[in-house]
PDB file of C-alpha atoms in Angstrom:
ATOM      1  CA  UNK A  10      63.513  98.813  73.023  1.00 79.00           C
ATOM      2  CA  UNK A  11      65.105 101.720  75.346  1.00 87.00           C
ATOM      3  CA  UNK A  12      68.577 101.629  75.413  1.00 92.00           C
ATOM      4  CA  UNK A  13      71.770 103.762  76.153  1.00 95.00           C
ATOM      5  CA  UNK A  14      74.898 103.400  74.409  1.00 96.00           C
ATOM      6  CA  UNK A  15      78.198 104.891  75.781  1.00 97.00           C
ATOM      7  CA  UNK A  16      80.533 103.996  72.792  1.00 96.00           C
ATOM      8  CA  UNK A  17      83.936 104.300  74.600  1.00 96.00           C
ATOM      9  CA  UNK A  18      84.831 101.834  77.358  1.00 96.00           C
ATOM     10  CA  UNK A  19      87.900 103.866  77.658  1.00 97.00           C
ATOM     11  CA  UNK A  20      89.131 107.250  77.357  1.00 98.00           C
ATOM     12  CA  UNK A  21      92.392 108.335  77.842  1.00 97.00           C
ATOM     13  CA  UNK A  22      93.150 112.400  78.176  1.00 97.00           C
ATOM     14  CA  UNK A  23      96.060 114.611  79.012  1.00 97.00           C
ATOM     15  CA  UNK A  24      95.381 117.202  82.151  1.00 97.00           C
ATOM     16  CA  UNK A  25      93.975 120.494  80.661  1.00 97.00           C
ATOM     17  CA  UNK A  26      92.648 118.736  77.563  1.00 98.00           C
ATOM     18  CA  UNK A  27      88.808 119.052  76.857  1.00 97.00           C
ATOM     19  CA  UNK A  28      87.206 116.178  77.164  1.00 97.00           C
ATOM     20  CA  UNK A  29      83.897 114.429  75.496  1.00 97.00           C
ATOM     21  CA  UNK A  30      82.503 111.284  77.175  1.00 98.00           C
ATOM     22  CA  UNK A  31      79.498 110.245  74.499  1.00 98.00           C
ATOM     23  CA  UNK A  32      75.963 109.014  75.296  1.00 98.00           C
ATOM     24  CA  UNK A  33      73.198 107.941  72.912  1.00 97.00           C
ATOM     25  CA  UNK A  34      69.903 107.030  73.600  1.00 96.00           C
ATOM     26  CA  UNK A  35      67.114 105.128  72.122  1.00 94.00           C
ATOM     27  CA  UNK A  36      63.757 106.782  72.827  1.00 89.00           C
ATOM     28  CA  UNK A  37      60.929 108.317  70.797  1.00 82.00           C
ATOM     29  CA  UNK A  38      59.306 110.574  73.495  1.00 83.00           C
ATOM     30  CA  UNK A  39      60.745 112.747  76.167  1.00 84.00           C
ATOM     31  CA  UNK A  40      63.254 111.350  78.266  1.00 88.00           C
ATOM     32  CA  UNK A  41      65.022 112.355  81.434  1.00 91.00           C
ATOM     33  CA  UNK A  42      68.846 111.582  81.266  1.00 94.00           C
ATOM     34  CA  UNK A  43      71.698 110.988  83.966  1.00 95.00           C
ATOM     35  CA  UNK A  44      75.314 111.458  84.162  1.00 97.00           C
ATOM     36  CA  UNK A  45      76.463 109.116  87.309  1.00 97.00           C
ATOM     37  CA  UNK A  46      80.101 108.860  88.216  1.00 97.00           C
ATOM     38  CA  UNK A  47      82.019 106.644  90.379  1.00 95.00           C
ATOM     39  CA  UNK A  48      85.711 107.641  92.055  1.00 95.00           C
ATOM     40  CA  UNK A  49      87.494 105.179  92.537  1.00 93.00           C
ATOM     41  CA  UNK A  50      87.003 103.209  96.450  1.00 90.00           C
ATOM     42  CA  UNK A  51      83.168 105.727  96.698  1.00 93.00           C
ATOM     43  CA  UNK A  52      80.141 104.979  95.948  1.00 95.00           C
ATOM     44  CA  UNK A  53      78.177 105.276  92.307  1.00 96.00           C
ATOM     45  CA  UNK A  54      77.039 109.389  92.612  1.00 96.00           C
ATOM     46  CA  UNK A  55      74.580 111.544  90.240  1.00 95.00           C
ATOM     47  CA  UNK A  56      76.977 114.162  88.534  1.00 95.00           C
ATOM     48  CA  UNK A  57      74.411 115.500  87.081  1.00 93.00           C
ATOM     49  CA  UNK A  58      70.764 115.719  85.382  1.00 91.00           C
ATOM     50  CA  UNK A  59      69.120 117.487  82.076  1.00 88.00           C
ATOM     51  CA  UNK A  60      66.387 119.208  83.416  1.00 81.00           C
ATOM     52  CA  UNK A  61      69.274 120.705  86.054  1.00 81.00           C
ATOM     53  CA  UNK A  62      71.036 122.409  83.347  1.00 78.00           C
ATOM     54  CA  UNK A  63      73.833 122.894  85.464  1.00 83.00           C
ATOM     55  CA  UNK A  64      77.166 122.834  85.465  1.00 85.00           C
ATOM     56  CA  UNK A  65      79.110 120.195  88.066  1.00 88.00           C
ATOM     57  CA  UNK A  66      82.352 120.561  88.266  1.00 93.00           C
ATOM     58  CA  UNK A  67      82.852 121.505  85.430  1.00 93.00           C
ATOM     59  CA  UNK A  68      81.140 119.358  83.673  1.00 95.00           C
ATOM     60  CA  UNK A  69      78.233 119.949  81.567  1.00 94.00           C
ATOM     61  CA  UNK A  70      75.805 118.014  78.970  1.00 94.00           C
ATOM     62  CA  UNK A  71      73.316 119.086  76.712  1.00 88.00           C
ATOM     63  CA  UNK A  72      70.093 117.375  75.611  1.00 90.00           C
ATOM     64  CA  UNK A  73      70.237 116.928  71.919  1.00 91.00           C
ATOM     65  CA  UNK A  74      66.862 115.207  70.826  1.00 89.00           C
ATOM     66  CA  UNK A  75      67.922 115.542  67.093  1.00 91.00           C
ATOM     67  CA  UNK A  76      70.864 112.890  67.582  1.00 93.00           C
ATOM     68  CA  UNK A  77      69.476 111.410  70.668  1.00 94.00           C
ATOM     69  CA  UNK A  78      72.439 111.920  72.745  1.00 95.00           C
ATOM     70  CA  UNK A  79      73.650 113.478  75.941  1.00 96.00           C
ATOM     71  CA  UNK A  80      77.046 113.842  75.918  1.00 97.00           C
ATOM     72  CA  UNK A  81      79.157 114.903  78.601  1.00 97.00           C
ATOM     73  CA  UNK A  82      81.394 117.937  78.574  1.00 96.00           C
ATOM     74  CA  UNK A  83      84.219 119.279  80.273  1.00 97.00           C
ATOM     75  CA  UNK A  84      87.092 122.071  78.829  1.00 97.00           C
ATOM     76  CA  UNK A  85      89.734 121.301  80.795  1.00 97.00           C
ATOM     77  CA  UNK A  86      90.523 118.028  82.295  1.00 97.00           C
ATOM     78  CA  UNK A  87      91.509 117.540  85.757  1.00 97.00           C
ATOM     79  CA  UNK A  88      93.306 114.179  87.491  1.00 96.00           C
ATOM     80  CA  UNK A  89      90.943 114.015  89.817  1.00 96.00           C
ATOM     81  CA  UNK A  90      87.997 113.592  87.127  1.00 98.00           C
ATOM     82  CA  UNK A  91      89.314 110.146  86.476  1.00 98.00           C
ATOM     83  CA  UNK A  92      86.354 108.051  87.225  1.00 97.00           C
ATOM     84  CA  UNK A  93      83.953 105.641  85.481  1.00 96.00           C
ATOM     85  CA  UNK A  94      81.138 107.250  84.403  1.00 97.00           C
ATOM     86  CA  UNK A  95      77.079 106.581  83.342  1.00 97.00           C
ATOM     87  CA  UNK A  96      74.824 107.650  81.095  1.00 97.00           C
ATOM     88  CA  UNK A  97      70.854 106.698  82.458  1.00 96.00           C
ATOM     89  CA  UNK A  98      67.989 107.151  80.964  1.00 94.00           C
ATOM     90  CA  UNK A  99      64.435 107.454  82.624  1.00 91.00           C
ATOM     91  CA  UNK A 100      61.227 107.717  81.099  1.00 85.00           C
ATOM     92  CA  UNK A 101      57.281 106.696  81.915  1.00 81.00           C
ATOM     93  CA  UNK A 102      57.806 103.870  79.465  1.00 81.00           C
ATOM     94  CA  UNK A 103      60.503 102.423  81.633  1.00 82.00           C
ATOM     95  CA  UNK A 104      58.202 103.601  84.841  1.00 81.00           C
ATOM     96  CA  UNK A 105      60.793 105.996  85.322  1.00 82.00           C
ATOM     97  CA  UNK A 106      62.774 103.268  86.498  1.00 88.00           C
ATOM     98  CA  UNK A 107      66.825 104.390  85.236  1.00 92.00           C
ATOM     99  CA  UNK A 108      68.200 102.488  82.424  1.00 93.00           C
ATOM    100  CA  UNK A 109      71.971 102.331  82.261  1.00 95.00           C
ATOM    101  CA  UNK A 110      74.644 102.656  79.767  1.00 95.00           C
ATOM    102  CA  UNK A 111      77.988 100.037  79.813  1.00 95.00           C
ATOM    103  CA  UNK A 112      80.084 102.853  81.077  1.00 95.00           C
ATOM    104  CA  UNK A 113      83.072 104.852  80.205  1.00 97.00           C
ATOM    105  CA  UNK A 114      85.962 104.681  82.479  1.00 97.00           C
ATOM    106  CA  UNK A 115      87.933 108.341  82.108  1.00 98.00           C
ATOM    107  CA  UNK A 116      91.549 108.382  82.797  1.00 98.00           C
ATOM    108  CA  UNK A 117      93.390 111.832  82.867  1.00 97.00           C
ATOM    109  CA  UNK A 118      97.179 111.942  82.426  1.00 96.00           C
ATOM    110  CA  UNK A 119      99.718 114.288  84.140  1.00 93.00           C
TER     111      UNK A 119
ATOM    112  CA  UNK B  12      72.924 109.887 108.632  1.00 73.00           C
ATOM    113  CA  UNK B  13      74.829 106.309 106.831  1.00 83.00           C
ATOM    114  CA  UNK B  14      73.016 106.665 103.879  1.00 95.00           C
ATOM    115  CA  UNK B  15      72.498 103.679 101.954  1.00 97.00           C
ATOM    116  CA  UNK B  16      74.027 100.309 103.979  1.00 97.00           C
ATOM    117  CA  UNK B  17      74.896  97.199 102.222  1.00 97.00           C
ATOM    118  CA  UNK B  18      76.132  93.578 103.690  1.00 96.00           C
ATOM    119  CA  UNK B  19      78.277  91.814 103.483  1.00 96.00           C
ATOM    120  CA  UNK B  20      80.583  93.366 101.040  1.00 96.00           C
ATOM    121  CA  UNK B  21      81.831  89.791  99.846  1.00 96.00           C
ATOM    122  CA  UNK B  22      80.522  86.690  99.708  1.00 96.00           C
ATOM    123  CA  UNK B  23      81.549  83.177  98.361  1.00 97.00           C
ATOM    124  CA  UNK B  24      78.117  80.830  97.590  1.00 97.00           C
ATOM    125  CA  UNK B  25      78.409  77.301  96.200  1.00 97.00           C
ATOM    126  CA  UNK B  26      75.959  76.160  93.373  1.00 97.00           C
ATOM    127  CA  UNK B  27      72.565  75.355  94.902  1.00 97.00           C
ATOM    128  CA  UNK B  28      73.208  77.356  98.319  1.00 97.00           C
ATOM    129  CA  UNK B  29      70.641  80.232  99.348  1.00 96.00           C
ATOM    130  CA  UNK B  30      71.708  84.182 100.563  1.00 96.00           C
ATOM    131  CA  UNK B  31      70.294  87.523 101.352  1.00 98.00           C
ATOM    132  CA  UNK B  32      72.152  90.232 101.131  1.00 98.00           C
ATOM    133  CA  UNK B  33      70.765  93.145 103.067  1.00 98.00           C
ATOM    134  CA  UNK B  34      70.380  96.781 102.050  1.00 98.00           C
ATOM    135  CA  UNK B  35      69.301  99.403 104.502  1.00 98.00           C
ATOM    136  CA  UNK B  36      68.569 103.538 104.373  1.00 97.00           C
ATOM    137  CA  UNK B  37      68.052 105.914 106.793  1.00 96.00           C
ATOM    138  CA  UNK B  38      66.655 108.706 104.773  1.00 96.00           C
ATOM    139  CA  UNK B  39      62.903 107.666 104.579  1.00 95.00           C
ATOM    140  CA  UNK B  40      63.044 107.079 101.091  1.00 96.00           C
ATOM    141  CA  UNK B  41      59.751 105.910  99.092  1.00 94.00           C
ATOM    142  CA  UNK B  42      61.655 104.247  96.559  1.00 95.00           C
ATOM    143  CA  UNK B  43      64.226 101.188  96.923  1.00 96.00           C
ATOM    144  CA  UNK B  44      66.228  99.165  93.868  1.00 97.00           C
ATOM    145  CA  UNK B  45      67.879  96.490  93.381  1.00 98.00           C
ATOM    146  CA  UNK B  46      70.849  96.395  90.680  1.00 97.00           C
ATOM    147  CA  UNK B  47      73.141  93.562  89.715  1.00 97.00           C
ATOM    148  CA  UNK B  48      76.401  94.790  87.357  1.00 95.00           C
ATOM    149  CA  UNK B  49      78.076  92.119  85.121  1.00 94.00           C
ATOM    150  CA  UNK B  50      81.959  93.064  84.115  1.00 87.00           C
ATOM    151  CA  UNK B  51      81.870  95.267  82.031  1.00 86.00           C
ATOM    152  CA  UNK B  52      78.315  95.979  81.629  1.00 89.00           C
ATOM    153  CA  UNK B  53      75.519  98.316  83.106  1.00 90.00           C
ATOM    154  CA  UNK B  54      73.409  98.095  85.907  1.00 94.00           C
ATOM    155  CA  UNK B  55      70.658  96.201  85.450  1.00 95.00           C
ATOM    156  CA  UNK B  56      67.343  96.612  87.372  1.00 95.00           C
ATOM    157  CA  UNK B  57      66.423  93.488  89.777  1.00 97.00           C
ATOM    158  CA  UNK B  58      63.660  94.104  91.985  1.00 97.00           C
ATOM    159  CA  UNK B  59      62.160  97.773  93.298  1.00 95.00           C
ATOM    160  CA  UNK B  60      59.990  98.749  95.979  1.00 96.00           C
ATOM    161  CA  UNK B  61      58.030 102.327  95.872  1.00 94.00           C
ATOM    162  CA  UNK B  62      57.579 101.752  98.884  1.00 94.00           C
ATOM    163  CA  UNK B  63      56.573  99.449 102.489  1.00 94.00           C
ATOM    164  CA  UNK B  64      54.889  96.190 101.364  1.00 94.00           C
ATOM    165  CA  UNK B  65      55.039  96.979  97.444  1.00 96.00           C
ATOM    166  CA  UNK B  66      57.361  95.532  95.404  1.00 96.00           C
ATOM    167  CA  UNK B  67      57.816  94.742  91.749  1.00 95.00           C
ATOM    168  CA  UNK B  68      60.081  93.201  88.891  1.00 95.00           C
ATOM    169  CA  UNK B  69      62.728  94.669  87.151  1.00 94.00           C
ATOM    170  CA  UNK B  70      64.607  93.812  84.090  1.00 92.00           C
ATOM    171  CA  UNK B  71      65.948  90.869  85.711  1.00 96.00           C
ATOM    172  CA  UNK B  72      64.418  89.282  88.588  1.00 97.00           C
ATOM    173  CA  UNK B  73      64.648  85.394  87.583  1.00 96.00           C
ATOM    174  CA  UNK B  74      66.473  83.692  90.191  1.00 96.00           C
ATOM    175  CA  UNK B  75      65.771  86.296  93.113  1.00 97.00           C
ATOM    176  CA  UNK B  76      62.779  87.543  95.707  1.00 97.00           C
ATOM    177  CA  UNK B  77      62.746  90.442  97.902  1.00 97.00           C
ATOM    178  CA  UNK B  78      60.485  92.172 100.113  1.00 96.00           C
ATOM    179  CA  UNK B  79      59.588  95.527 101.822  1.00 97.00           C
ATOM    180  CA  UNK B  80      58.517  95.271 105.215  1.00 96.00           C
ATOM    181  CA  UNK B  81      59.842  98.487 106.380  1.00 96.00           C
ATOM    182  CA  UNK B  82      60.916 102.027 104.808  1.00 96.00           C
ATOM    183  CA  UNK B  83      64.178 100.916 105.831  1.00 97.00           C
ATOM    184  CA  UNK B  84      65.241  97.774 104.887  1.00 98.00           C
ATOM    185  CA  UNK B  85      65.281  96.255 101.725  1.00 98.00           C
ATOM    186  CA  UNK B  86      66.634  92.681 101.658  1.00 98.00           C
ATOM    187  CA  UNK B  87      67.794  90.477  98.276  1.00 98.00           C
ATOM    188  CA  UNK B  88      67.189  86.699  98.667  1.00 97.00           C
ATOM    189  CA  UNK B  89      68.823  84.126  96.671  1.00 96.00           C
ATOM    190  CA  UNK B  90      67.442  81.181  96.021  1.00 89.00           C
ATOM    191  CA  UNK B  91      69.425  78.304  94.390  1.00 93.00           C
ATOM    192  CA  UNK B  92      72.796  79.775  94.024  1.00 96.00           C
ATOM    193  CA  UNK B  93      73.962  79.651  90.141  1.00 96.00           C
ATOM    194  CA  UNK B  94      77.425  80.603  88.201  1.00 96.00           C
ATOM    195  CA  UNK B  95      75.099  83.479  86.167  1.00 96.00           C
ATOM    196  CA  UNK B  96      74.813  84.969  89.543  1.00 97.00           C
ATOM    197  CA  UNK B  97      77.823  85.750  89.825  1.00 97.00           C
ATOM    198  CA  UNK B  98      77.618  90.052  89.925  1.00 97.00           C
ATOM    199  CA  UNK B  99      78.625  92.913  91.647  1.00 97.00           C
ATOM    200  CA  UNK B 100      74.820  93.730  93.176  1.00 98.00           C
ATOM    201  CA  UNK B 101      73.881  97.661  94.145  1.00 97.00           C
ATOM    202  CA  UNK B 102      71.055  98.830  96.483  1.00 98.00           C
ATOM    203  CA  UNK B 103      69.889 102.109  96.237  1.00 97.00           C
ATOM    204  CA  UNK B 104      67.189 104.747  97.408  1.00 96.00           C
ATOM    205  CA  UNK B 105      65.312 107.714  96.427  1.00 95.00           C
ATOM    206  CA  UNK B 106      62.673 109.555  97.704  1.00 92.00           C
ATOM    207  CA  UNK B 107      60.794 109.137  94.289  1.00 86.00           C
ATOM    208  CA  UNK B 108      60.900 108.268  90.592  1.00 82.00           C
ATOM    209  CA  UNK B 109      61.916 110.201  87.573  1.00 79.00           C
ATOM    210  CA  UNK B 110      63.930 113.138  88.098  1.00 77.00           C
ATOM    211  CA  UNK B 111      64.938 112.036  91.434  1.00 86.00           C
ATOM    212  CA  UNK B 112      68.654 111.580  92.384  1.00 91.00           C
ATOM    213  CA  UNK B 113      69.043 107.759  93.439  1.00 95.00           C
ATOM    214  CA  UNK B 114      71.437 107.213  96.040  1.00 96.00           C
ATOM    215  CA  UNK B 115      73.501 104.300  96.389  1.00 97.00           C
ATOM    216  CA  UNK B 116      75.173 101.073  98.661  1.00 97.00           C
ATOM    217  CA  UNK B 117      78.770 100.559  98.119  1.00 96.00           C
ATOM    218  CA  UNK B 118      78.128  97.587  96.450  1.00 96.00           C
ATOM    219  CA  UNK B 119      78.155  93.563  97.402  1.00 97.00           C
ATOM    220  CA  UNK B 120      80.490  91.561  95.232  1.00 96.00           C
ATOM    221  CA  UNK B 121      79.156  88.129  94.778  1.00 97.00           C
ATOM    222  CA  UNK B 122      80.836  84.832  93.242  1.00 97.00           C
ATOM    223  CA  UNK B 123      78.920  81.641  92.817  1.00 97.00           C
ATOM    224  CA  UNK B 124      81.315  78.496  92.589  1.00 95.00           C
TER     225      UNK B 124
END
């Protein structure tokens, strides 16, 4: 079965720390993979996509097929990146329909 | 343009009772979804629609029914209120599948008593 596992519910940084929020996948073929965040009081938003390979603000994540994950990236932490954020995972198995990872709520501390 | 439009934002049901919560876009999307959260869990696909008068299941449609009579509008019904129901339910749009950014309600939040 497809799944996405974001191992940390929570993760706790200082401002100007990197930071690492980790997302494994179960898939055998090519997938497409999300980063979504949510601000606190807004609505669920992409951050961003693989086949981007871009960089928003800040953040970035690379594909690794080898370990199956997609973790996100950033060098230095901001307070305003404190947010819950999803891993998704889309692929013509699932109909391309997203599936979703449990979430990792970010908090970044003065 | 509003975007994606969700009501009501709360709602109290008692065991047994029936809803629909509404879900509307204005940005001619094909695609429609339907997503309930649990605390502490993912989103979890309901229903979708790819578009006017097609719908289909998701992960977890027992317990729900929708339809697509419009590009628009996208409503949830409940039938038959139950305590498992009790979520935080998402709509959302996009224009298509895969790659596609999906854009989202702010959310209804839903207990069932």
């Amino acid at each position: 079965a497809q799944r996405v596992t974001q191992p940390e519910k929570l993760l706790s940084v200082f401002k100007g720390a990197p930071v690492e929020l980790k997302c494994n996948y179960s898939y055998s073929g090519s997938p497409e993979l999300f980063w979504y965040v949510q601000y606190s009081r807004q609505r669920l938003q992409l951050l961003l996509r693989h086949i981007s390979r871009e960089s928003i603000k800040g953040f970035t994540a690379d594909l690794n097929k080898g370990e199956t994950s997609f973790h996100l990236k950033k060098p230095f932490a901001q307070e305003e990146d404190s947010a819950m954020y999803y891993c998704a995972l889309s692929n013509k198995d699932s109909n391309y329909q997203l599936i979703w990872g449990a979430g990792t709520k970010l908090i970044i501390k003065p | 343009n509003a975007g994606v439009t969700q009501t009501p934002k709360f709602r109290i049901l008692k065991i047994g009772q029936s809803m629909t919560l509404q879900c509307t876009q204005d940005m001619n999307h094909n695609y429609m979804y339907w997503y309930r959260q649990d605390p502490g869990m993912g989103l979890k696909l309901i229903y979708y629609s790819v578009g006017a008068g097609i719908t289909d299941k998701g992960e977890v449609p027992n317990g729900y029914n929708v339809s697509r009579s419009t590009t628009e509008d996208f409503p949830l019904r409940l039938e038959l209120a139950a305590p498992s129901q009790t979520s935080v339910y998402f709509c959302a749009s996009s224009p298509y599948a895969g790659t596609y950014e999906q854009y989202f309600g702010p959310g209804t939040r839903l207990t069932v008593t």
